Coordinates of C-alpha atoms and ligand atoms in Angstrom, one line a residue:
X1 CA 52.0 -47.3 35.2
X2 CA 48.4 -45.6 35.6
X3 CA 48.0 -42.5 33.2
X4 CA 45.0 -40.3 34.4
X5 CA 44.9 -37.2 32.1
X6 CA 42.4 -34.2 33.7
X7 CA 41.5 -31.5 32.7
X8 CA 43.7 -28.5 34.1
X9 CA 46.2 -28.2 36.9
X10 CA 43.1 -27.8 39.4
X11 CA 42.1 -30.8 38.6
X12 CA 45.4 -32.4 39.0
X13 CA 46.0 -31.0 42.4
X14 CA 42.6 -32.7 43.9
X15 CA 43.8 -35.7 42.1
X16 CA 47.1 -35.5 43.9
X17 CA 45.3 -34.0 47.5
X18 CA 42.5 -36.7 46.8
X19 CA 45.2 -39.2 47.4
X20 CA 47.1 -38.3 50.0
X21 CA 44.6 -37.2 51.7
X22 CA 43.1 -40.8 51.5
X23 CA 46.5 -42.5 52.1
X24 CA 46.9 -40.7 55.6
X25 CA 43.3 -40.9 56.8
X26 CA 43.9 -44.9 56.3
X27 CA 47.6 -45.2 58.2
X28 CA 48.6 -41.4 59.6
X29 CA 52.3 -42.3 60.6
X30 CA 53.8 -43.0 56.5
X31 CA 56.9 -41.6 55.4
X32 CA 56.4 -39.5 52.2
X33 CA 58.4 -38.2 49.8
X34 CA 58.4 -34.5 48.9
X35 CA 59.3 -32.3 46.2
X36 CA 59.8 -28.5 44.9
X37 CA 58.7 -27.1 41.9
X38 CA 55.8 -25.0 41.0
X39 CA 53.6 -27.7 40.1
X40 CA 53.2 -29.2 43.8
X41 CA 52.1 -25.9 45.3
X42 CA 48.1 -26.3 44.8
X43 CA 48.5 -29.3 45.5
X44 CA 50.1 -28.2 49.0
X45 CA 47.8 -25.6 49.6
X46 CA 44.9 -28.1 49.2
X47 CA 46.6 -30.4 52.0
X48 CA 46.6 -27.8 54.2
X49 CA 42.8 -26.6 53.4
X50 CA 42.0 -30.4 54.2
X51 CA 44.2 -29.8 57.8
X52 CA 42.4 -27.0 58.5
X53 CA 39.0 -28.4 58.0
X54 CA 40.4 -31.5 60.6
X55 CA 40.0 -33.8 57.4
X56 CA 43.9 -34.7 57.8
X57 CA 46.6 -34.7 60.3
X58 CA 50.5 -35.0 59.5
X59 CA 51.8 -35.2 63.0
X60 CA 53.1 -38.6 62.5
X61 CA 54.1 -38.4 58.8
X62 CA 57.7 -38.2 58.5
X63 CA 58.9 -36.6 55.4
X64 CA 62.2 -36.4 53.0
X65 CA 63.2 -33.9 50.0
X66 CA 63.7 -35.2 46.9
X67 CA 66.7 -32.5 46.4
X68 CA 68.8 -29.4 47.8
X69 CA 70.7 -27.1 45.6
X70 CA 74.5 -27.2 46.6
X71 CA 76.2 -24.1 48.5
X72 CA 72.5 -22.6 50.2
X73 CA 71.6 -22.8 53.7
X74 CA 68.8 -23.9 55.6
X75 CA 67.6 -20.2 56.0
X76 CA 68.3 -19.2 52.0
X77 CA 65.6 -18.0 50.8
X78 CA 65.3 -19.8 47.9
X79 CA 66.9 -22.9 49.2
X80 CA 63.9 -26.0 48.5
X81 CA 63.9 -26.2 52.7
X82 CA 62.6 -22.6 53.0
X83 CA 60.5 -23.3 50.0
X84 CA 59.2 -26.4 51.7
X85 CA 58.9 -24.8 55.1
X86 CA 56.5 -21.9 53.6
X87 CA 54.7 -23.9 51.3
X88 CA 53.7 -26.9 54.0
X89 CA 55.4 -27.6 57.0
X90 CA 54.8 -23.8 57.9
X91 CA 51.1 -25.0 58.3
X92 CA 50.5 -28.3 58.9
X93 CA 51.6 -31.0 62.2
X94 CA 54.5 -32.4 61.1
X95 CA 56.7 -31.8 63.6
X96 CA 59.3 -30.4 62.0
X97 CA 62.3 -32.4 63.2
X98 CA 60.1 -34.8 61.0
X99 CA 61.3 -33.3 58.2
X100 CA 63.8 -34.3 55.9
X101 CA 65.8 -32.0 53.7
X102 CA 68.8 -32.5 51.9
X103 CA 71.7 -30.6 53.5
X104 CA 72.7 -28.6 49.8
X105 CA 75.6 -26.3 52.4
X106 CA 77.4 -29.1 54.2
X107 CA 80.7 -29.5 53.9
X108 CA 81.1 -32.9 52.7
X109 CA 78.6 -33.7 50.0
X110 CA 79.4 -37.2 50.0
X111 CA 79.2 -38.0 54.4
X112 CA 76.2 -36.3 53.7
X113 CA 74.5 -38.2 50.5
X114 CA 75.3 -41.2 52.5
X115 CA 73.5 -40.3 55.7
X116 CA 70.8 -38.6 53.8
X117 CA 69.9 -42.6 52.3
X118 CA 70.5 -43.2 55.7
X119 CA 67.5 -42.2 57.8
X120 CA 65.9 -43.0 54.4
X121 CA 66.9 -46.5 55.4
X122 CA 66.6 -45.7 59.4
X123 CA 62.9 -44.7 58.4
X124 CA 62.0 -47.7 57.1
X125 CA 61.8 -46.5 52.9
X126 CA 59.1 -44.1 51.4
X127 CA 56.0 -45.4 51.5
X128 CA 54.6 -42.4 48.9
X129 CA 56.7 -40.3 46.1
X130 CA 55.4 -37.6 45.0
X131 CA 57.8 -36.1 41.8
X132 CA 57.1 -33.6 39.1
X133 CA 59.1 -33.6 35.6
X134 CA 61.5 -31.5 34.2
X135 CA 61.3 -29.9 30.6
X136 CA 64.6 -32.3 29.9
X137 CA 62.6 -35.5 31.6
X138 CA 64.3 -34.7 34.7
X139 CA 63.0 -36.2 38.5
X140 CA 64.1 -35.1 41.7
X141 CA 67.4 -33.6 39.7
X142 CA 68.4 -36.4 38.1
X143 CA 69.2 -34.5 34.6
X144 CA 70.1 -36.6 31.8
X145 CA 72.4 -39.3 31.6
X146 CA 71.9 -39.6 35.2
X147 CA 72.8 -43.5 36.3
X148 CA 69.0 -45.7 36.1
X149 CA 70.7 -47.2 39.5
X150 CA 72.0 -43.8 41.2
X151 CA 71.6 -43.3 44.9
X152 CA 71.6 -40.1 46.9
X153 CA 74.8 -38.1 45.0
X154 CA 75.5 -34.6 44.0
X155 CA 74.6 -33.6 40.0
X156 CA 75.8 -31.0 37.8
X157 CA 72.4 -28.7 36.6
X158 CA 71.8 -28.2 33.4
X159 CA 71.6 -25.1 31.3
X160 CA 68.3 -25.7 30.8
X161 CA 67.4 -26.6 34.3
X162 CA 68.9 -23.3 36.2
X163 CA 66.9 -21.5 33.2
X164 CA 63.5 -23.1 34.3
X165 CA 64.3 -22.6 37.7
X166 CA 66.2 -18.7 37.6
X167 CA 62.5 -17.5 38.2
X168 CA 63.0 -18.3 42.4
X169 CA 66.2 -16.3 41.7
X170 CA 67.0 -13.1 41.9
X171 CA 69.4 -13.4 38.6
X172 CA 70.0 -16.9 36.6
X173 CA 73.8 -15.7 38.0
X174 CA 72.4 -17.1 41.5
X175 CA 71.1 -20.3 40.5
X176 CA 73.6 -22.8 41.7
X177 CA 74.9 -25.1 39.4
X178 CA 75.2 -28.1 41.3
X179 CA 72.6 -29.7 43.6
X180 CA 72.2 -32.7 45.8
X181 CA 69.1 -35.1 45.3
X182 CA 68.6 -38.7 45.3
X183 CA 68.9 -41.1 42.5
X184 CA 66.8 -42.4 40.3
X185 CA 67.8 -45.5 42.1
X186 CA 66.6 -44.3 45.6
X187 CA 63.3 -42.8 43.8
X188 CA 62.5 -46.2 42.3
X189 CA 63.0 -48.1 45.8
X190 CA 59.5 -46.0 47.5
X191 CA 56.4 -47.8 47.6
X192 CA 54.0 -46.3 45.8
X193 CA 55.2 -42.9 43.3
X194 CA 52.9 -40.1 42.0
X195 CA 54.6 -37.6 39.2
X196 CA 52.5 -34.8 38.6
X197 CA 52.8 -32.7 35.3
X198 CA 50.4 -30.2 34.2
X199 CA 51.5 -26.9 31.1
X200 CA 52.9 -27.5 27.4
X201 CA 56.2 -26.9 28.5
X202 CA 56.0 -30.5 29.6
X203 CA 54.1 -32.5 26.8
X204 CA 57.0 -33.8 25.2
X205 CA 59.0 -34.7 28.4
X206 CA 55.9 -36.6 29.8
X207 CA 55.5 -38.3 26.2
X208 CA 59.1 -39.7 26.5
X209 CA 58.3 -40.5 30.2
X210 CA 55.7 -42.8 29.4
X211 CA 55.7 -44.0 26.1
X212 CA 59.6 -43.8 25.2
X213 CA 62.4 -46.1 25.4
X214 CA 64.0 -46.7 29.3
X215 CA 66.6 -44.4 29.0
X216 CA 69.2 -42.3 31.1
X217 CA 68.8 -39.4 28.1
X218 CA 65.2 -39.3 29.9
X219 CA 65.5 -39.9 33.6
X220 CA 61.9 -40.2 34.2
X221 CA 61.2 -43.1 31.9
X222 CA 62.9 -45.2 34.6
X223 CA 59.3 -45.0 36.4
X224 CA 57.8 -47.5 33.2
X225 CA 60.6 -50.5 35.8
X226 CA 58.4 -49.6 38.7
X227 CA 55.1 -51.1 39.7
X228 CA 53.1 -48.8 41.6
X229 CA 53.6 -45.3 39.9
X230 CA 50.7 -43.1 38.8
X231 CA 51.2 -40.0 36.2
X232 CA 48.8 -37.4 36.7
X233 CA 48.5 -34.7 33.8
X234 CA 46.4 -32.3 32.4
X235 CA 45.5 -32.1 28.8
X236 CA 47.8 -29.5 27.6
X237 CA 50.9 -31.7 29.6
X238 CA 49.1 -35.4 28.0
X239 CA 49.1 -33.5 24.3
X240 CA 51.5 -35.8 23.0
X241 CA 50.2 -38.8 24.0
X242 CA 50.0 -41.5 21.1
X243 CA 47.4 -43.7 23.4
X244 CA 46.2 -41.0 25.3
X245 CA 42.7 -42.6 24.5
X246 CA 43.5 -45.4 25.6
X247 CA 44.1 -44.2 29.5
X248 CA 41.2 -41.9 29.5
X249 CA 39.2 -45.3 28.5
X250 CA 41.5 -48.0 31.0
X251 CA 40.1 -44.4 33.5
X252 CA 36.9 -44.7 32.7
X253 CA 37.3 -49.1 33.7
X254 CA 38.7 -48.2 36.6
X255 CA 36.2 -45.8 38.4
X256 CA 33.4 -48.9 37.1
X257 CA 35.5 -51.1 38.6
X258 CA 37.1 -50.1 41.7
X259 CA 34.9 -47.0 42.7
X260 CA 37.0 -44.5 44.6
X261 CA 38.0 -43.2 46.9
Ligands
GLP301 C1 62.9 -28.9 40.1 C2 63.1 -30.0 40.7 C3 61.8 -31.1 40.0 C4 60.5 -30.7 39.7 C5 61.3 -30.0 38.5 C6 60.3 -29.1 37.9 O1 64.1 -29.0 38.8 N1 64.3 -30.1 41.4 O2 62.3 -32.4 41.4 O3 60.1 -31.8 39.2 O4 62.3 -28.8 39.1 O5 59.7 -28.0 38.4 P1 58.2 -27.1 38.3 O6 56.8 -27.5 38.5 O7 58.5 -25.9 38.0 O8 57.7 -26.8 37.1

């Protein structure tokens, strides 16, 4: 695991934007796994700005989002499809048919989960997967207890996750009780992973993800099995990492050996 500790959320967003822009300039036809939530919004804004400046094109990109609420039609204002359109897709040149979000309103959710896995495989698998993290250590909507080999399926949301996401809905009662989500196994199949986290509310989850035992109780800890994962955090989210000084030193050494980009 590469752990990058930066000063603040703006620096975290810039780090992620630089990584994505460099990747896309090297190879414009890539399969990107994308995430929702508050954390990636600033990254998406920076990608939109880079696109407007002519620094990057998403015209050959295919995207797969991690998850969608069960029962929300794509046009629902709080759906993750609406979120992605508003925060990124409406403002860049990715062809809309190349963008995929699981259909949470599907009548047969098991069939939809299977179809989604098939679509990812048909696209050649995910080259670069972006992740956030829940306060309980969830990635996508893989709540504690999720099988570490799980594939796309329906998961029931915890009370804490529903509470945390209520800000995107009119009231807590409006937050769906379950979601269709890529599994941990699906995520671990990605060739490269970038997890972003900011703020002190994520500090315990980040410490458990990076330094805790690998356990289904902290789904993000499964990333310790992945060979090419970067965790990028601000100082507040890094506050409970025991080896923070080492990660800073390792990153400085890395910059010395492999100057970026
Ligand atoms: C939701 C999403 C996750 C995201 C998490 C954290 O539960 N399904 O993919 O990582 O929220 O969101 P935020 O970035 O708003 O803290």
